[in-house]
Every structure is written in C-alpha cells, then in structure tokens.
PDB file of C-alpha atoms in Angstrom:
ATOM      1  CA  MET Y   1      -7.746 -28.638   2.731  1.00 63.00           C
ATOM      2  CA  ASN Y   2      -5.385 -27.189   5.329  1.00 87.00           C
ATOM      3  CA  ARG Y   3      -4.964 -23.444   5.243  1.00 95.00           C
ATOM      4  CA  LEU Y   4      -1.537 -21.824   4.917  1.00 96.00           C
ATOM      5  CA  LYS Y   5      -0.780 -19.386   7.733  1.00 98.00           C
ATOM      6  CA  ILE Y   6       1.586 -16.510   6.992  1.00 97.00           C
ATOM      7  CA  ALA Y   7       2.386 -14.094   9.814  1.00 98.00           C
ATOM      8  CA  PHE Y   8       3.720 -10.584   9.245  1.00 96.00           C
ATOM      9  CA  ILE Y   9       5.609  -9.116  12.209  1.00 97.00           C
ATOM     10  CA  GLY Y  10       5.926  -5.347  11.981  1.00 94.00           C
ATOM     11  CA  ALA Y  11       3.073  -5.325   9.477  1.00 93.00           C
ATOM     12  CA  GLY Y  12       2.732  -1.565   9.942  1.00 88.00           C
ATOM     13  CA  SER Y  13       5.729  -1.207   7.641  1.00 81.00           C
ATOM     14  CA  ALA Y  14       3.254  -0.351   4.918  1.00 79.00           C
ATOM     15  CA  VAL Y  15       5.573  -0.423   1.909  1.00 80.00           C
ATOM     16  CA  TRP Y  16       6.922  -3.885   2.649  1.00 82.00           C
ATOM     17  CA  SER Y  17       3.679  -5.412   3.897  1.00 86.00           C
ATOM     18  CA  SER Y  18       1.436  -4.080   1.146  1.00 88.00           C
ATOM     19  CA  THR Y  19       3.881  -5.208  -1.541  1.00 89.00           C
ATOM     20  CA  ILE Y  20       4.202  -8.725  -0.135  1.00 89.00           C
ATOM     21  CA  VAL Y  21       0.447  -9.036   0.475  1.00 91.00           C
ATOM     22  CA  ILE Y  22      -0.192  -8.083  -3.155  1.00 94.00           C
ATOM     23  CA  ASP Y  23       2.355 -10.637  -4.366  1.00 93.00           C
ATOM     24  CA  LEU Y  24       0.725 -13.360  -2.270  1.00 93.00           C
ATOM     25  CA  LEU Y  25      -2.814 -12.605  -3.377  1.00 94.00           C
ATOM     26  CA  ILE Y  26      -2.109 -12.404  -7.110  1.00 94.00           C
ATOM     27  CA  ASN Y  27      -0.112 -15.654  -7.060  1.00 92.00           C
ATOM     28  CA  LYS Y  28      -2.549 -18.184  -8.506  1.00 88.00           C
ATOM     29  CA  GLY Y  29      -0.536 -21.049  -7.059  1.00 89.00           C
ATOM     30  CA  LEU Y  30      -1.316 -19.985  -3.488  1.00 90.00           C
ATOM     31  CA  LYS Y  31      -4.722 -20.990  -2.159  1.00 90.00           C
ATOM     32  CA  ASN Y  32      -6.401 -21.028   1.254  1.00 93.00           C
ATOM     33  CA  LEU Y  33      -4.190 -18.325   2.742  1.00 96.00           C
ATOM     34  CA  ASP Y  34      -4.580 -17.042   6.277  1.00 98.00           C
ATOM     35  CA  ILE Y  35      -2.657 -13.768   6.515  1.00 97.00           C
ATOM     36  CA  TRP Y  36      -1.928 -12.582  10.056  1.00 98.00           C
ATOM     37  CA  LEU Y  37      -0.854  -8.965  10.480  1.00 97.00           C
ATOM     38  CA  MET Y  38       0.895  -8.016  13.718  1.00 97.00           C
ATOM     39  CA  ASP Y  39       2.077  -4.582  14.829  1.00 96.00           C
ATOM     40  CA  ILE Y  40       2.095  -2.638  18.104  1.00 95.00           C
ATOM     41  CA  ASN Y  41       0.947   0.573  16.406  1.00 94.00           C
ATOM     42  CA  ASP Y  42      -2.849   0.610  16.084  1.00 95.00           C
ATOM     43  CA  TRP Y  43      -2.985   3.190  13.307  1.00 95.00           C
ATOM     44  CA  ARG Y  44      -0.430   1.444  11.125  1.00 94.00           C
ATOM     45  CA  LEU Y  45      -1.936  -1.972  11.801  1.00 96.00           C
ATOM     46  CA  ASN Y  46      -5.442  -0.847  10.895  1.00 96.00           C
ATOM     47  CA  LEU Y  47      -4.145   0.822   7.736  1.00 95.00           C
ATOM     48  CA  ILE Y  48      -2.543  -2.301   6.303  1.00 95.00           C
ATOM     49  CA  TYR Y  49      -5.405  -4.493   7.573  1.00 97.00           C
ATOM     50  CA  GLY Y  50      -7.957  -2.337   5.760  1.00 96.00           C
ATOM     51  CA  PHE Y  51      -5.852  -2.442   2.605  1.00 95.00           C
ATOM     52  CA  ALA Y  52      -5.474  -6.239   2.705  1.00 95.00           C
ATOM     53  CA  LYS Y  53      -9.151  -6.809   3.461  1.00 96.00           C
ATOM     54  CA  ARG Y  54     -10.286  -4.619   0.581  1.00 96.00           C
ATOM     55  CA  TYR Y  55      -7.777  -6.180  -1.806  1.00 95.00           C
ATOM     56  CA  ILE Y  56      -9.037  -9.660  -0.917  1.00 96.00           C
ATOM     57  CA  GLU Y  57     -12.628  -8.565  -1.518  1.00 96.00           C
ATOM     58  CA  GLU Y  58     -11.863  -6.980  -4.881  1.00 95.00           C
ATOM     59  CA  LEU Y  59      -9.968 -10.057  -6.056  1.00 94.00           C
ATOM     60  CA  LYS Y  60     -12.719 -12.330  -4.717  1.00 93.00           C
ATOM     61  CA  SER Y  61      -9.912 -14.339  -3.142  1.00 94.00           C
ATOM     62  CA  ASP Y  62     -10.438 -17.228  -0.724  1.00 94.00           C
ATOM     63  CA  ALA Y  63      -7.720 -15.726   1.503  1.00 96.00           C
ATOM     64  CA  ARG Y  64      -8.520 -14.465   4.989  1.00 97.00           C
ATOM     65  CA  VAL Y  65      -6.812 -11.662   6.890  1.00 97.00           C
ATOM     66  CA  PHE Y  66      -6.484 -11.206  10.653  1.00 98.00           C
ATOM     67  CA  LYS Y  67      -4.905  -8.492  12.781  1.00 98.00           C
ATOM     68  CA  THR Y  68      -3.368  -8.644  16.240  1.00 98.00           C
ATOM     69  CA  LYS Y  69      -1.005  -6.785  18.543  1.00 98.00           C
ATOM     70  CA  ASP Y  70       0.053 -10.085  20.130  1.00 98.00           C
ATOM     71  CA  ARG Y  71       3.203 -11.377  18.453  1.00 98.00           C
ATOM     72  CA  ARG Y  72       2.855 -14.865  19.881  1.00 98.00           C
ATOM     73  CA  GLU Y  73      -0.710 -15.168  18.618  1.00 98.00           C
ATOM     74  CA  ALA Y  74       0.430 -14.245  15.121  1.00 98.00           C
ATOM     75  CA  ILE Y  75       3.301 -16.739  15.179  1.00 99.00           C
ATOM     76  CA  ARG Y  76       1.491 -19.710  16.717  1.00 98.00           C
ATOM     77  CA  ASP Y  77       1.281 -22.605  14.203  1.00 98.00           C
ATOM     78  CA  ALA Y  78       2.401 -20.372  11.326  1.00 98.00           C
ATOM     79  CA  ASP Y  79       3.900 -21.878   8.193  1.00 98.00           C
ATOM     80  CA  PHE Y  80       5.835 -18.703   7.372  1.00 98.00           C
ATOM     81  CA  VAL Y  81       6.806 -15.733   9.530  1.00 98.00           C
ATOM     82  CA  VAL Y  82       7.853 -12.552   7.706  1.00 96.00           C
ATOM     83  CA  ASN Y  83       9.586  -9.872   9.777  1.00 96.00           C
ATOM     84  CA  SER Y  84       9.938  -6.214   8.793  1.00 93.00           C
ATOM     85  CA  ALA Y  85       9.875  -4.696  12.290  1.00 93.00           C
ATOM     86  CA  MET Y  86      12.148  -1.875  13.423  1.00 89.00           C
ATOM     87  CA  ALA Y  87      12.659  -1.807  17.179  1.00 89.00           C
ATOM     88  CA  GLY Y  88      11.296   1.465  18.527  1.00 85.00           C
ATOM     89  CA  GLY Y  89      10.280   2.682  15.083  1.00 84.00           C
ATOM     90  CA  HIS Y  90      11.817   5.472  13.029  1.00 80.00           C
ATOM     91  CA  TRP Y  91      11.477   8.089  15.782  1.00 84.00           C
ATOM     92  CA  TYR Y  92      13.653   6.069  18.148  1.00 83.00           C
ATOM     93  CA  TYR Y  93      16.058   5.276  15.326  1.00 80.00           C
ATOM     94  CA  GLU Y  94      16.553   8.959  14.507  1.00 82.00           C
ATOM     95  CA  ARG Y  95      16.865   9.986  18.160  1.00 84.00           C
ATOM     96  CA  MET Y  96      19.590   7.406  18.737  1.00 81.00           C
ATOM     97  CA  ARG Y  97      21.462   8.645  15.690  1.00 78.00           C
ATOM     98  CA  GLU Y  98      21.235  12.241  16.919  1.00 82.00           C
ATOM     99  CA  VAL Y  99      22.701  11.195  20.269  1.00 81.00           C
ATOM    100  CA  SER Y 100      25.428   9.292  18.439  1.00 75.00           C
ATOM    101  CA  GLU Y 101      26.385  12.318  16.366  1.00 76.00           C
ATOM    102  CA  GLU Y 102      26.680  14.427  19.511  1.00 80.00           C
ATOM    103  CA  HIS Y 103      29.404  12.031  20.636  1.00 76.00           C
ATOM    104  CA  GLY Y 104      31.278  11.941  17.349  1.00 71.00           C
ATOM    105  CA  TYR Y 105      29.837   8.848  15.698  1.00 68.00           C
ATOM    106  CA  TYR Y 106      29.333   8.979  11.954  1.00 64.00           C
ATOM    107  CA  ARG Y 107      25.785   8.901  10.606  1.00 63.00           C
ATOM    108  CA  GLY Y 108      26.090   6.221   7.992  1.00 58.00           C
ATOM    109  CA  ILE Y 109      25.485   2.665   6.916  1.00 53.00           C
ATOM    110  CA  ASN Y 110      27.664  -0.382   6.344  1.00 47.00           C
ATOM    111  CA  SER Y 111      29.952   0.150   9.327  1.00 45.00           C
ATOM    112  CA  VAL Y 112      30.878  -3.519   9.399  1.00 47.00           C
ATOM    113  CA  GLU Y 113      31.333  -4.039   5.673  1.00 49.00           C
ATOM    114  CA  TRP Y 114      33.373  -0.875   5.065  1.00 52.00           C
ATOM    115  CA  ASN Y 115      35.081  -0.779   8.477  1.00 48.00           C
ATOM    116  CA  MET Y 116      33.544   2.572   9.405  1.00 51.00           C
ATOM    117  CA  VAL Y 117      32.912   3.623  12.974  1.00 52.00           C
ATOM    118  CA  SER Y 118      29.306   4.604  12.305  1.00 55.00           C
ATOM    119  CA  ASP Y 119      26.183   4.496  14.423  1.00 56.00           C
ATOM    120  CA  TYR Y 120      24.306   1.974  12.323  1.00 60.00           C
ATOM    121  CA  HIS Y 121      25.132  -1.117  14.364  1.00 65.00           C
ATOM    122  CA  THR Y 122      27.207   0.179  17.229  1.00 66.00           C
ATOM    123  CA  ILE Y 123      24.591   2.485  18.760  1.00 69.00           C
ATOM    124  CA  TRP Y 124      21.198   1.713  17.298  1.00 73.00           C
ATOM    125  CA  GLY Y 125      21.608  -1.994  16.586  1.00 80.00           C
ATOM    126  CA  TYR Y 126      21.296  -3.600  20.041  1.00 85.00           C
ATOM    127  CA  TYR Y 127      17.519  -3.441  20.381  1.00 89.00           C
ATOM    128  CA  GLN Y 128      17.045  -4.551  16.789  1.00 91.00           C
ATOM    129  CA  PHE Y 129      19.249  -7.581  17.432  1.00 93.00           C
ATOM    130  CA  LYS Y 130      17.351  -8.356  20.629  1.00 95.00           C
ATOM    131  CA  LEU Y 131      13.967  -8.032  18.913  1.00 96.00           C
ATOM    132  CA  ILE Y 132      14.732 -10.450  16.104  1.00 96.00           C
ATOM    133  CA  LEU Y 133      16.228 -12.950  18.527  1.00 98.00           C
ATOM    134  CA  ASP Y 134      13.042 -12.789  20.623  1.00 98.00           C
ATOM    135  CA  ILE Y 135      10.955 -13.379  17.487  1.00 98.00           C
ATOM    136  CA  ALA Y 136      13.104 -16.373  16.548  1.00 98.00           C
ATOM    137  CA  ARG Y 137      12.725 -17.829  20.064  1.00 98.00           C
ATOM    138  CA  ASP Y 138       8.941 -17.497  19.737  1.00 99.00           C
ATOM    139  CA  ILE Y 139       9.095 -19.351  16.424  1.00 99.00           C
ATOM    140  CA  GLU Y 140      11.164 -22.138  17.974  1.00 98.00           C
ATOM    141  CA  GLU Y 141       8.491 -22.563  20.639  1.00 98.00           C
ATOM    142  CA  LEU Y 142       5.237 -21.882  18.776  1.00 99.00           C
ATOM    143  CA  ALA Y 143       5.938 -22.750  15.120  1.00 98.00           C
ATOM    144  CA  PRO Y 144       9.079 -24.915  14.987  1.00 98.00           C
ATOM    145  CA  ASP Y 145       8.472 -25.991  11.382  1.00 98.00           C
ATOM    146  CA  ALA Y 146       7.901 -22.465  10.060  1.00 98.00           C
ATOM    147  CA  TRP Y 147      10.215 -20.635   7.700  1.00 99.00           C
ATOM    148  CA  PHE Y 148      11.401 -17.336   9.162  1.00 99.00           C
ATOM    149  CA  ILE Y 149      11.840 -14.739   6.391  1.00 97.00           C
ATOM    150  CA  ASN Y 150      13.490 -11.495   7.472  1.00 96.00           C
ATOM    151  CA  VAL Y 151      13.501  -8.292   5.424  1.00 92.00           C
ATOM    152  CA  ALA Y 152      14.376  -5.930   8.298  1.00 90.00           C
ATOM    153  CA  ASN Y 153      17.779  -4.271   8.414  1.00 85.00           C
ATOM    154  CA  PRO Y 154      20.594  -4.858   9.032  1.00 84.00           C
ATOM    155  CA  VAL Y 155      19.878  -8.074   7.131  1.00 88.00           C
ATOM    156  CA  PHE Y 156      23.421  -9.456   7.066  1.00 86.00           C
ATOM    157  CA  GLU Y 157      24.063  -9.009  10.779  1.00 86.00           C
ATOM    158  CA  LEU Y 158      20.593 -10.226  11.799  1.00 92.00           C
ATOM    159  CA  SER Y 159      20.982 -13.276   9.568  1.00 94.00           C
ATOM    160  CA  THR Y 160      24.338 -14.089  11.132  1.00 93.00           C
ATOM    161  CA  LEU Y 161      22.839 -13.814  14.616  1.00 95.00           C
ATOM    162  CA  ILE Y 162      19.800 -15.994  13.914  1.00 97.00           C
ATOM    163  CA  THR Y 163      21.652 -18.742  12.061  1.00 97.00           C
ATOM    164  CA  ARG Y 164      24.268 -18.970  14.814  1.00 97.00           C
ATOM    165  CA  GLU Y 165      22.029 -18.738  17.858  1.00 97.00           C
ATOM    166  CA  THR Y 166      18.769 -20.494  16.898  1.00 97.00           C
ATOM    167  CA  ARG Y 167      17.475 -23.589  15.134  1.00 96.00           C
ATOM    168  CA  VAL Y 168      14.807 -21.890  13.011  1.00 98.00           C
ATOM    169  CA  LYS Y 169      14.642 -22.306   9.247  1.00 98.00           C
ATOM    170  CA  TYR Y 170      15.734 -18.854   8.180  1.00 98.00           C
ATOM    171  CA  ILE Y 171      16.071 -16.718   5.044  1.00 96.00           C
ATOM    172  CA  GLY Y 172      17.328 -13.119   4.985  1.00 94.00           C
ATOM    173  CA  LEU Y 173      16.125 -11.114   1.989  1.00 89.00           C
ATOM    174  CA  CYS Y 174      17.495  -7.902   0.504  1.00 84.00           C
ATOM    175  CA  HIS Y 175      15.844  -6.276  -2.521  1.00 82.00           C
ATOM    176  CA  GLY Y 176      18.984  -4.338  -3.415  1.00 84.00           C
ATOM    177  CA  HIS Y 177      19.778  -6.649  -6.331  1.00 87.00           C
ATOM    178  CA  LEU Y 178      17.009  -4.948  -8.301  1.00 88.00           C
ATOM    179  CA  GLY Y 179      19.491  -2.126  -8.818  1.00 90.00           C
ATOM    180  CA  PHE Y 180      20.816  -4.154 -11.756  1.00 94.00           C
ATOM    181  CA  LEU Y 181      18.066  -2.493 -13.795  1.00 95.00           C
ATOM    182  CA  LYS Y 182      20.256   0.607 -13.960  1.00 95.00           C
ATOM    183  CA  ALA Y 183      22.858  -1.451 -15.798  1.00 97.00           C
ATOM    184  CA  VAL Y 184      20.077  -2.498 -18.161  1.00 97.00           C
ATOM    185  CA  GLU Y 185      19.288   1.199 -18.631  1.00 98.00           C
ATOM    186  CA  VAL Y 186      22.880   1.774 -19.741  1.00 98.00           C
ATOM    187  CA  LEU Y 187      22.609  -1.210 -22.088  1.00 98.00           C
ATOM    188  CA  GLY Y 188      19.427   0.230 -23.593  1.00 98.00           C
ATOM    189  CA  ILE Y 189      20.932   3.689 -24.018  1.00 98.00           C
ATOM    190  CA  ARG Y 190      23.808   2.278 -26.026  1.00 98.00           C
ATOM    191  CA  LEU Y 191      21.623  -0.141 -28.041  1.00 98.00           C
ATOM    192  CA  ALA Y 192      19.186   2.652 -28.925  1.00 98.00           C
ATOM    193  CA  GLU Y 193      22.010   4.601 -30.527  1.00 97.00           C
ATOM    194  CA  GLU Y 194      23.580   1.513 -32.064  1.00 95.00           C
ATOM    195  CA  LYS Y 195      20.396   0.013 -33.552  1.00 95.00           C
ATOM    196  CA  LEU Y 196      18.029   2.948 -33.984  1.00 96.00           C
ATOM    197  CA  GLY Y 197      20.376   5.903 -34.192  1.00 96.00           C
ATOM    198  CA  GLU Y 198      18.473   7.524 -31.313  1.00 96.00           C
ATOM    199  CA  ARG Y 199      20.064   9.431 -28.427  1.00 97.00           C
ATOM    200  CA  VAL Y 200      18.007   8.820 -25.276  1.00 97.00           C
ATOM    201  CA  ASN Y 201      20.767   9.351 -22.705  1.00 97.00           C
ATOM    202  CA  ALA Y 202      19.507  12.769 -21.569  1.00 97.00           C
ATOM    203  CA  LEU Y 203      15.877  11.616 -21.570  1.00 97.00           C
ATOM    204  CA  CYS Y 204      16.715   8.726 -19.258  1.00 97.00           C
ATOM    205  CA  ALA Y 205      18.770  10.983 -16.993  1.00 97.00           C
ATOM    206  CA  ALA Y 206      15.718  13.253 -16.701  1.00 96.00           C
ATOM    207  CA  ARG Y 207      13.516  10.210 -15.950  1.00 95.00           C
ATOM    208  CA  ASP Y 208      11.469  11.033 -19.050  1.00 96.00           C
ATOM    209  CA  PRO Y 209       9.071   8.185 -19.987  1.00 96.00           C
ATOM    210  CA  ARG Y 210       9.901   8.671 -23.660  1.00 97.00           C
ATOM    211  CA  GLY Y 211      13.445   7.529 -23.010  1.00 96.00           C
ATOM    212  CA  TYR Y 212      12.339   4.386 -21.208  1.00 96.00           C
ATOM    213  CA  ALA Y 213       9.790   3.617 -23.934  1.00 97.00           C
ATOM    214  CA  THR Y 214      12.681   3.453 -26.383  1.00 97.00           C
ATOM    215  CA  LEU Y 215      14.649   1.175 -24.058  1.00 96.00           C
ATOM    216  CA  PHE Y 216      11.794  -1.324 -24.062  1.00 94.00           C
ATOM    217  CA  LYS Y 217      11.964  -1.394 -27.852  1.00 95.00           C
ATOM    218  CA  VAL Y 218      15.639  -2.315 -28.036  1.00 97.00           C
ATOM    219  CA  VAL Y 219      16.194  -4.515 -24.964  1.00 97.00           C
ATOM    220  CA  ASP Y 220      14.788  -8.050 -25.040  1.00 97.00           C
ATOM    221  CA  LEU Y 221      14.787  -9.133 -21.400  1.00 94.00           C
ATOM    222  CA  ARG Y 222      14.785 -12.772 -22.486  1.00 96.00           C
ATOM    223  CA  GLU Y 223      18.297 -12.243 -23.847  1.00 97.00           C
ATOM    224  CA  LEU Y 224      19.554 -10.828 -20.557  1.00 97.00           C
ATOM    225  CA  GLU Y 225      21.680 -12.783 -18.085  1.00 98.00           C
ATOM    226  CA  VAL Y 226      22.686 -11.113 -14.821  1.00 97.00           C
ATOM    227  CA  GLU Y 227      24.232 -12.224 -11.561  1.00 97.00           C
ATOM    228  CA  MET Y 228      24.761 -10.216  -8.387  1.00 93.00           C
ATOM    229  CA  SER Y 229      27.070 -11.291  -5.577  1.00 91.00           C
ATOM    230  CA  GLY Y 230      27.526  -9.875  -2.102  1.00 85.00           C
ATOM    231  CA  PHE Y 231      25.260  -9.238   0.849  1.00 80.00           C
ATOM    232  CA  ASN Y 232      22.986  -6.547   2.217  1.00 74.00           C
ATOM    233  CA  HIS Y 233      24.117  -3.064   1.076  1.00 78.00           C
ATOM    234  CA  VAL Y 234      27.255  -4.442  -0.574  1.00 84.00           C
ATOM    235  CA  ILE Y 235      26.250  -6.016  -3.895  1.00 90.00           C
ATOM    236  CA  TRP Y 236      28.161  -6.175  -7.164  1.00 95.00           C
ATOM    237  CA  LEU Y 237      27.156  -7.027 -10.722  1.00 97.00           C
ATOM    238  CA  THR Y 238      29.361 -10.074 -11.285  1.00 98.00           C
ATOM    239  CA  LYS Y 239      27.746 -11.197 -14.543  1.00 98.00           C
ATOM    240  CA  PHE Y 240      26.176  -8.967 -17.178  1.00 98.00           C
ATOM    241  CA  ARG Y 241      25.507 -10.644 -20.519  1.00 98.00           C
ATOM    242  CA  TYR Y 242      23.132  -9.859 -23.358  1.00 98.00           C
ATOM    243  CA  GLY Y 243      22.560 -12.110 -26.344  1.00 97.00           C
ATOM    244  CA  GLY Y 244      25.217 -14.450 -24.975  1.00 96.00           C
ATOM    245  CA  GLU Y 245      27.925 -11.767 -24.955  1.00 97.00           C
ATOM    246  CA  ASP Y 246      29.584  -9.833 -22.143  1.00 98.00           C
ATOM    247  CA  SER Y 247      27.732  -6.522 -21.877  1.00 97.00           C
ATOM    248  CA  TYR Y 248      30.168  -4.673 -19.659  1.00 98.00           C
ATOM    249  CA  ARG Y 249      31.509  -3.185 -22.895  1.00 97.00           C
ATOM    250  CA  TYR Y 250      28.312  -1.134 -23.078  1.00 98.00           C
ATOM    251  CA  VAL Y 251      29.003   0.173 -19.589  1.00 98.00           C
ATOM    252  CA  ASP Y 252      32.495   1.181 -20.703  1.00 98.00           C
ATOM    253  CA  GLU Y 253      31.082   2.931 -23.776  1.00 98.00           C
ATOM    254  CA  TRP Y 254      28.517   4.773 -21.667  1.00 98.00           C
ATOM    255  CA  VAL Y 255      31.163   5.921 -19.183  1.00 98.00           C
ATOM    256  CA  GLU Y 256      33.356   7.189 -22.005  1.00 98.00           C
ATOM    257  CA  ARG Y 257      30.699   8.833 -24.208  1.00 97.00           C
ATOM    258  CA  ASP Y 258      27.557   9.514 -22.192  1.00 98.00           C
ATOM    259  CA  ALA Y 259      28.255   9.759 -18.470  1.00 98.00           C
ATOM    260  CA  GLU Y 260      29.084  13.466 -18.286  1.00 98.00           C
ATOM    261  CA  GLU Y 261      25.909  14.454 -20.154  1.00 98.00           C
ATOM    262  CA  TYR Y 262      23.873  12.047 -18.043  1.00 98.00           C
ATOM    263  CA  TRP Y 263      25.184  13.502 -14.780  1.00 98.00           C
ATOM    264  CA  ARG Y 264      24.556  17.068 -15.907  1.00 98.00           C
ATOM    265  CA  VAL Y 265      20.890  16.354 -16.650  1.00 98.00           C
ATOM    266  CA  TRP Y 266      20.499  13.987 -13.692  1.00 96.00           C
ATOM    267  CA  ARG Y 267      21.627  16.670 -11.215  1.00 95.00           C
ATOM    268  CA  GLU Y 268      18.879  18.970 -12.495  1.00 96.00           C
ATOM    269  CA  HIS Y 269      16.118  16.393 -12.117  1.00 95.00           C
ATOM    270  CA  VAL Y 270      17.103  14.051  -9.273  1.00 91.00           C
ATOM    271  CA  THR Y 271      14.615  14.105  -6.382  1.00 90.00           C
ATOM    272  CA  SER Y 272      15.597  11.076  -4.311  1.00 87.00           C
ATOM    273  CA  PRO Y 273      18.795  10.643  -2.257  1.00 81.00           C
ATOM    274  CA  PHE Y 274      18.702   6.980  -3.254  1.00 82.00           C
ATOM    275  CA  ASP Y 275      18.819   7.692  -6.997  1.00 90.00           C
ATOM    276  CA  ILE Y 276      22.580   7.242  -7.245  1.00 90.00           C
ATOM    277  CA  ASP Y 277      23.050   3.961  -9.092  1.00 93.00           C
ATOM    278  CA  LEU Y 278      24.717   5.700 -12.063  1.00 96.00           C
ATOM    279  CA  SER Y 279      26.252   8.577 -10.114  1.00 93.00           C
ATOM    280  CA  PRO Y 280      29.896   9.714 -10.348  1.00 93.00           C
ATOM    281  CA  ALA Y 281      30.602   7.695  -7.186  1.00 91.00           C
ATOM    282  CA  ALA Y 282      29.178   4.560  -8.819  1.00 94.00           C
ATOM    283  CA  VAL Y 283      31.420   5.005 -11.847  1.00 96.00           C
ATOM    284  CA  ASP Y 284      34.443   5.728  -9.661  1.00 94.00           C
ATOM    285  CA  MET Y 285      33.798   2.523  -7.727  1.00 93.00           C
ATOM    286  CA  TYR Y 286      33.428   0.628 -11.012  1.00 97.00           C
ATOM    287  CA  ARG Y 287      36.786   1.949 -12.191  1.00 96.00           C
ATOM    288  CA  THR Y 288      38.367   1.036  -8.865  1.00 93.00           C
ATOM    289  CA  TYR Y 289      36.978  -2.471  -8.395  1.00 93.00           C
ATOM    290  CA  GLY Y 290      36.187  -3.560 -11.954  1.00 96.00           C
ATOM    291  CA  LEU Y 291      32.539  -4.387 -11.180  1.00 97.00           C
ATOM    292  CA  LEU Y 292      29.478  -2.164 -11.123  1.00 97.00           C
ATOM    293  CA  PRO Y 293      28.181  -1.504  -7.582  1.00 95.00           C
ATOM    294  CA  ILE Y 294      24.476  -2.195  -7.170  1.00 92.00           C
ATOM    295  CA  GLY Y 295      21.907  -0.383  -5.017  1.00 84.00           C
ATOM    296  CA  ASP Y 296      23.040   0.832  -1.597  1.00 82.00           C
ATOM    297  CA  THR Y 297      26.604  -0.246  -2.323  1.00 86.00           C
ATOM    298  CA  VAL Y 298      27.024   3.197  -3.855  1.00 84.00           C
ATOM    299  CA  ARG Y 299      25.414   5.024  -0.927  1.00 77.00           C
ATOM    300  CA  GLY Y 300      27.690   3.343   1.569  1.00 71.00           C
ATOM    301  CA  GLY Y 301      30.998   3.375  -0.193  1.00 70.00           C
ATOM    302  CA  THR Y 302      34.192   3.863   1.763  1.00 71.00           C
ATOM    303  CA  TRP Y 303      35.691   6.824   3.597  1.00 69.00           C
ATOM    304  CA  LYS Y 304      36.804   8.161   0.223  1.00 76.00           C
ATOM    305  CA  TYR Y 305      33.262   9.444  -0.389  1.00 75.00           C
ATOM    306  CA  HIS Y 306      32.494  10.630   3.130  1.00 68.00           C
ATOM    307  CA  TRP Y 307      35.122  13.158   4.172  1.00 68.00           C
ATOM    308  CA  ASN Y 308      32.505  15.894   4.258  1.00 66.00           C
ATOM    309  CA  LEU Y 309      28.952  16.599   3.117  1.00 60.00           C
ATOM    310  CA  LYS Y 310      30.057  18.171  -0.176  1.00 68.00           C
ATOM    311  CA  THR Y 311      32.097  15.099  -1.073  1.00 68.00           C
ATOM    312  CA  LYS Y 312      29.232  12.806  -0.134  1.00 65.00           C
TER     313      LYS Y 312
END
C-alpha cells in the first residue's frame, strides 16, 4: 500500500504542529502516514520531532516521522503540504513592528479589513508574502498534485496571493470560528437559570470549572446549529439556533441581565489578552452590527476602539 506523505513547513511552530500531528495520529481512518517535519531552527525542529516520535511509539502507530531543514526535500512527492511558517520568526516580527511604531505606524491587526494604516501587512508582510509564494512554487515543481494547506497569518491575504499567482490546490485555514463556543456559554448561562434555577454567570466569568460543569448539563450540543461567515480575523455568527429556534434571544437576555456582572468578575480574573469574546467591545459591536463578532474580530475592531491604550 502506498504511504501518504504529509509535509509540515515551519514545523517548529509547536502549538500548531503538535496539535495537527495529534489529530492525524488519532484518526483511525488514516493509515501508512509519513510525516515530514521541516524547520530552519534546530532546537524547535528537534522538539517537535521528539514529540511526534514518542507519540507514534506510545500509540503503536504505523506512521513514520522524518525531520529536515531542506524545504524542497520535505515537499518532494508530498500529498499534503501544511504551512505554519513565519518569515524571520517572532523576533524579526517584533523588531519590524518596533521600527514601524517609531515612524508612526499603528501596532495592530486587520489593516486591510478595517481600513487601518497599521504595520501588520504594510511593514512586516512583504517577507511573509514572499515566503509563501516560494513554498507554492516548490509545490508546483516538486508535488504538483499536492494540497497546500496554509494556517500561517495573514491567512486572507496569503490565500488571495496564492490563488491568483499559482496553480496549486490550496486551502487557507483559520481556527477563529471556534470562538462560537462563547456564544454557547451565553446560551448555557441563560438555560441554567431557565431550567435549573441556577445562576452560573459569575462562575463562568471567573473561569470556574463548576460553572462549565453546569453548562454541560443544560446544553445538548446535538441540538445546536451554528454558522460563521467572514474571513481571517473578521468572523461573525450568522446563524445561532438551538432546538430549532433562533438563540440570539439568549444573547439579548444575557446582555440585558448578566453582562455587567460578568464583566465585573471577568476583569478580576482575566489573564489572557485574547480572552475578549464577551467583552464590552464585543457587545458594542453586536449592538452596532446586529451579529456577534467571533474570535479576533473583537480584538481588531475599528478605530472606535483604538484611540488610545485605555480605550483599547
């Protein structure tokens, strides 16, 4: 039986690579995998290689894992090429943003989508665009039948470039849609009070496991129907139904009855700058546009939320 070759470019991106490797190895429908890990950083490459090798051994999988610093070797005859590389790495990224700020550019995201003059694409983006185009050219030459799956940012702009300038079979992936789970949290908070007479709003705001345990009792995920529309960093919850009924009414109830308490507790416990899916800005955007913003949509926003650091 032919083996399936999957190449990871920028495999040293440990969060992405380890997650995808796990998904591949626990998928019982995938057999005879050859996983090729490519990165230019020895330490990062060896880290993810050691992880993958051990995981394969513990699962007693028939998969094989290889490592290389040669991008063309990884791509040659691949069936799938997954890219998570950042040109120059995070150090270069931050240095370019510092230089940009010295010349008045705004440190932000979504400059194209929200019409900001930020540094995200205008200053830092060139080498990232060049890198992904070089990878796509290698695929055209060395693995013309492969699917090119890109998870590196900026996904929307890179996807536009590749689909316009190359002939590769391409998919751009953004995981931001998973932010819909915060809408499910709101649904559960309201259902817990409606069905059980329990108030778990503050517990959920504090990220207390007891609150989420109650949510699992009242929310049947099989009854949930959601749809997100948009593109990378600009995603909206366009359908939110539970038990066949529109569930945006639960969002409205939460905004009216629970949001202020939630924010008060949330501010005391929040530890991540990305934990903003139910923030005041998210609710303000919902009131403005009529749809709940998902994931980084909130973090980007428009100039309204970025006049100064306090506002942001």
